[in-house]
Short mmCIF file of C-alpha atoms in Angstrom, two decimals:
data_model
loop_
_atom_site.label_atom_id
_atom_site.label_comp_id
_atom_site.label_asym_id
_atom_site.label_seq_id
_atom_site.Cartn_x
_atom_site.Cartn_y
_atom_site.Cartn_z
CA GLY A 1 97.14 86.86 127.01
CA GLU A 2 96.82 90.06 125.08
CA ASP A 3 93.98 92.37 126.02
CA VAL A 4 92.98 95.90 125.13
CA GLU A 5 90.39 97.72 127.22
CA GLN A 6 88.41 100.87 126.66
CA SER A 7 85.37 102.45 128.23
CA LEU A 8 82.27 102.01 126.08
CA PHE A 9 80.86 105.55 126.03
CA LEU A 10 81.99 109.17 126.15
CA SER A 11 79.85 112.27 125.81
CA VAL A 12 81.34 115.72 125.30
CA ARG A 13 80.06 119.17 124.48
CA GLU A 14 80.73 120.52 121.02
CA GLY A 15 83.89 122.61 121.04
CA ASP A 16 85.36 120.90 124.09
CA SER A 17 88.24 118.43 123.99
CA SER A 18 87.54 114.70 124.00
CA VAL A 19 89.93 112.29 125.65
CA ILE A 20 89.50 108.61 124.90
CA ASN A 21 91.53 106.23 127.02
CA CYS A 22 92.82 102.72 126.43
CA THR A 23 94.85 100.24 128.43
CA TYR A 24 96.64 97.20 127.10
CA THR A 25 98.39 94.27 128.68
CA ASP A 26 101.03 93.20 126.18
CA SER A 27 104.29 94.81 127.29
CA SER A 28 105.91 93.85 123.99
CA SER A 29 103.45 95.93 121.98
CA THR A 30 105.27 97.74 119.23
CA TYR A 31 102.56 99.70 117.46
CA LEU A 32 99.43 101.19 118.95
CA TYR A 33 96.64 102.47 116.79
CA TRP A 34 93.49 104.53 116.88
CA TYR A 35 90.77 103.67 114.38
CA LYS A 36 87.51 105.53 113.77
CA GLN A 37 84.28 103.86 112.71
CA GLU A 38 81.39 105.95 111.48
CA PRO A 39 77.87 104.45 111.41
CA GLY A 40 77.44 101.75 108.79
CA ALA A 41 81.06 101.90 107.69
CA GLY A 42 84.30 100.04 108.17
CA LEU A 43 87.20 101.21 110.27
CA GLN A 44 89.55 103.94 109.17
CA LEU A 45 93.01 104.47 110.61
CA LEU A 46 93.26 107.80 112.39
CA THR A 47 96.79 107.59 113.68
CA TYR A 48 99.33 105.23 115.19
CA ILE A 49 102.27 105.54 117.51
CA PHE A 50 105.40 103.47 117.78
CA SER A 51 106.21 102.23 121.27
CA ASN A 52 109.42 104.24 121.55
CA MET A 53 107.44 107.48 121.29
CA ASP A 54 105.42 109.07 124.07
CA MET A 55 103.48 111.62 122.08
CA LYS A 56 102.31 112.20 118.55
CA GLN A 57 100.32 115.17 117.31
CA ASP A 58 98.43 115.48 114.05
CA GLN A 59 96.25 118.58 113.67
CA ARG A 60 93.42 118.21 116.21
CA LEU A 61 94.58 114.78 117.33
CA THR A 62 97.10 114.14 120.10
CA VAL A 63 98.14 110.63 121.07
CA LEU A 64 99.84 110.07 124.42
CA LEU A 65 101.53 106.81 125.33
CA ASN A 66 102.56 105.85 128.86
CA LYS A 67 104.45 102.66 128.27
CA LYS A 68 105.13 102.08 131.97
CA ASP A 69 101.40 102.06 132.75
CA LYS A 70 100.44 100.55 129.36
CA HIS A 71 98.07 103.43 128.82
CA LEU A 72 97.22 105.10 125.52
CA SER A 73 95.00 108.11 125.02
CA LEU A 74 93.55 110.01 122.10
CA ARG A 75 92.72 113.68 122.56
CA ILE A 76 90.53 115.39 120.00
CA ALA A 77 90.67 119.17 120.31
CA ASP A 78 87.65 121.35 119.49
CA THR A 79 85.34 118.34 119.10
CA GLN A 80 82.85 118.68 116.26
CA THR A 81 79.65 116.83 115.40
CA GLY A 82 81.54 115.03 112.64
CA ASP A 83 83.71 113.43 115.29
CA SER A 84 80.74 111.33 116.46
CA ALA A 85 81.85 107.76 115.92
CA ILE A 86 83.22 104.69 117.62
CA TYR A 87 86.94 104.89 118.32
CA PHE A 88 88.96 101.70 118.56
CA CYS A 89 92.30 101.32 120.21
CA ALA A 90 94.45 98.49 118.84
CA GLU A 91 97.89 97.05 119.35
CA THR A 92 100.32 94.74 117.68
CA HIS A 93 103.96 93.86 118.05
CA SER A 94 106.66 93.13 115.57
CA SER A 95 106.67 89.38 116.04
CA ALA A 96 102.90 89.05 115.85
CA SER A 97 100.80 88.43 112.81
CA LYS A 98 97.58 89.83 114.22
CA ILE A 99 96.25 93.05 115.64
CA ILE A 100 94.21 93.14 118.83
CA PHE A 101 91.35 95.62 119.09
CA GLY A 102 89.63 97.09 122.11
CA SER A 103 85.86 97.09 122.41
CA GLY A 104 85.56 100.62 121.06
CA THR A 105 84.45 103.87 122.69
CA ARG A 106 81.32 105.50 121.33
CA LEU A 107 81.84 109.26 121.28
CA SER A 108 78.69 111.37 121.24
CA ILE A 109 78.65 115.13 120.90
CA ARG A 110 76.07 117.30 122.64
CA PRO A 111 75.32 120.89 121.64
CA ASN O 1 91.23 101.87 93.38
CA ALA O 2 88.88 99.31 94.93
CA GLY O 3 90.82 98.51 98.13
CA VAL O 4 89.04 95.78 100.11
CA THR O 5 85.76 94.58 98.68
CA GLN O 6 83.33 92.44 100.65
CA THR O 7 80.17 90.81 99.42
CA PRO O 8 77.34 90.53 100.19
CA LYS O 9 76.64 93.64 102.25
CA PHE O 10 73.47 92.18 103.76
CA GLN O 11 72.36 88.58 104.15
CA VAL O 12 69.65 86.74 106.05
CA LEU O 13 70.17 83.04 106.63
CA LYS O 14 68.14 80.32 108.22
CA THR O 15 69.67 78.27 111.00
CA GLY O 16 71.66 75.42 109.53
CA GLN O 17 72.28 77.02 106.15
CA SER O 18 75.80 77.54 104.89
CA MET O 19 77.17 80.50 103.04
CA THR O 20 80.39 82.20 102.01
CA LEU O 21 81.34 85.82 102.60
CA GLN O 22 83.66 86.96 99.87
CA CYS O 23 86.62 89.26 100.37
CA ALA O 24 89.02 90.53 97.75
CA GLN O 25 91.79 93.10 97.83
CA ASP O 26 93.73 94.60 94.96
CA MET O 27 96.68 95.99 96.89
CA ASN O 28 98.84 92.86 96.80
CA HIS O 29 98.71 92.66 100.59
CA GLU O 30 100.08 89.56 102.25
CA TYR O 31 98.00 89.82 105.42
CA MET O 32 94.25 89.34 105.39
CA SER O 33 91.85 88.74 108.24
CA TRP O 34 88.22 88.42 109.19
CA TYR O 35 86.65 90.06 112.22
CA ARG O 36 83.19 90.03 113.66
CA GLN O 37 81.81 93.04 115.46
CA ASP O 38 79.22 92.67 118.18
CA PRO O 39 77.81 95.40 120.44
CA GLY O 40 80.05 96.11 123.40
CA MET O 41 82.62 93.55 122.28
CA GLY O 42 84.51 95.44 119.65
CA LEU O 43 86.23 93.51 116.91
CA ARG O 44 87.08 89.89 117.47
CA LEU O 45 89.45 88.08 115.16
CA ILE O 46 87.99 84.98 113.51
CA HIS O 47 90.74 83.82 111.15
CA TYR O 48 93.72 85.38 109.50
CA SER O 49 96.25 84.67 106.79
CA VAL O 50 99.81 85.87 106.35
CA GLY O 51 100.02 84.78 102.74
CA ALA O 52 98.60 82.51 100.08
CA GLY O 53 98.25 78.96 101.35
CA ILE O 54 98.62 79.97 105.01
CA THR O 55 95.73 80.46 107.41
CA ASP O 56 95.45 80.49 111.17
CA GLN O 57 92.79 80.78 113.83
CA GLY O 58 91.97 83.92 115.73
CA GLU O 59 89.99 84.35 118.93
CA VAL O 60 86.63 83.00 117.74
CA PRO O 61 87.19 80.51 114.90
CA ASN O 62 84.50 77.95 115.73
CA GLY O 63 81.84 77.60 113.07
CA TYR O 64 83.92 79.30 110.38
CA ASN O 65 86.36 78.11 107.74
CA VAL O 66 88.71 80.09 105.54
CA SER O 67 91.06 79.42 102.65
CA ARG O 68 93.67 81.52 100.90
CA SER O 69 94.34 80.07 97.47
CA THR O 70 95.39 83.43 96.03
CA THR O 71 96.88 86.61 97.46
CA GLU O 72 93.78 88.56 96.45
CA ASP O 73 90.96 86.48 97.92
CA PHE O 74 90.11 85.36 101.43
CA PRO O 75 86.59 83.91 101.66
CA LEU O 76 84.93 83.15 104.99
CA ARG O 77 82.59 80.16 105.12
CA LEU O 78 79.86 79.61 107.65
CA LEU O 79 79.40 75.88 107.75
CA SER O 80 76.02 75.62 109.51
CA ALA O 81 74.72 79.03 110.49
CA ALA O 82 73.55 79.62 114.05
CA PRO O 83 71.76 82.64 115.55
CA SER O 84 74.93 83.34 117.58
CA GLN O 85 76.63 84.14 114.28
CA THR O 86 74.37 87.13 113.71
CA SER O 87 76.91 89.92 113.53
CA VAL O 88 78.68 92.40 111.32
CA TYR O 89 81.69 90.90 109.58
CA PHE O 90 84.70 92.86 108.43
CA CYS O 91 87.46 91.74 106.16
CA ALA O 92 90.78 93.55 106.43
CA SER O 93 94.13 93.50 104.68
CA SER O 94 97.53 95.05 105.11
CA GLU O 95 101.15 94.51 104.27
CA LEU O 96 102.79 92.19 106.75
CA GLN O 97 102.18 93.08 110.38
CA GLY O 98 104.69 94.67 112.68
CA SER O 99 105.61 97.68 110.64
CA GLY O 100 102.86 100.15 111.47
CA ASN O 101 101.28 99.62 108.10
CA THR O 102 97.73 100.75 107.67
CA ILE O 103 95.08 98.06 107.86
CA TYR O 104 92.41 98.54 105.25
CA PHE O 105 88.91 97.40 106.10
CA GLY O 106 86.05 96.42 103.87
CA GLU O 107 82.72 98.12 104.42
CA GLY O 108 81.23 95.23 106.33
CA SER O 109 78.73 92.45 105.80
CA TRP O 110 75.60 92.47 107.96
CA LEU O 111 74.53 88.89 108.61
CA THR O 112 71.33 87.85 110.36
CA VAL O 113 70.66 84.21 111.20
CA VAL O 114 67.05 83.41 112.02
#
């Protein structure tokens, strides 16, 4: 069945780059997403990538997709304290009517 | 622009009680869903709907019912609350899946069953 896996925790120093990794099992995935959840709030879409792309950049965010290995990553450049949150990887495909989320990676920033 | 509105935000129930979590969206989205979020388990899909009159089960449907009588509303009913249903519940909506459309989430409902 479909599965999305992420590590649960990541700690980085302020100003460094953060790289959050995700693996998925559904080879027919069409869209892959990164969502951010701040404490006490719902999820907000950060970015998404279509499966025929291998990279997408948006300001400090870079998404890399390795479709062969079913591996997705989110790089946050110059990590700031406001980036502290839980980051969820998610996937769906064009014939599906649901989106599958990973367990989320809690990003903490140390001074 | 309200987006996705969930109520209540906080609720404490006794074991065996029933209740309904309300969800409404004003974006004319066809797709609506309910998730529960538990520590270390991310978001798990409870039920979803691809349009009025159509509902389907997600990963963890047991103990929950849904209905979709209108496009706007998608209530989640707990039939007989159990402590295992203590969780944070999120309602979400989007245009139909499969097109990279943004999923909009409500702000969450914190439910404690004692």
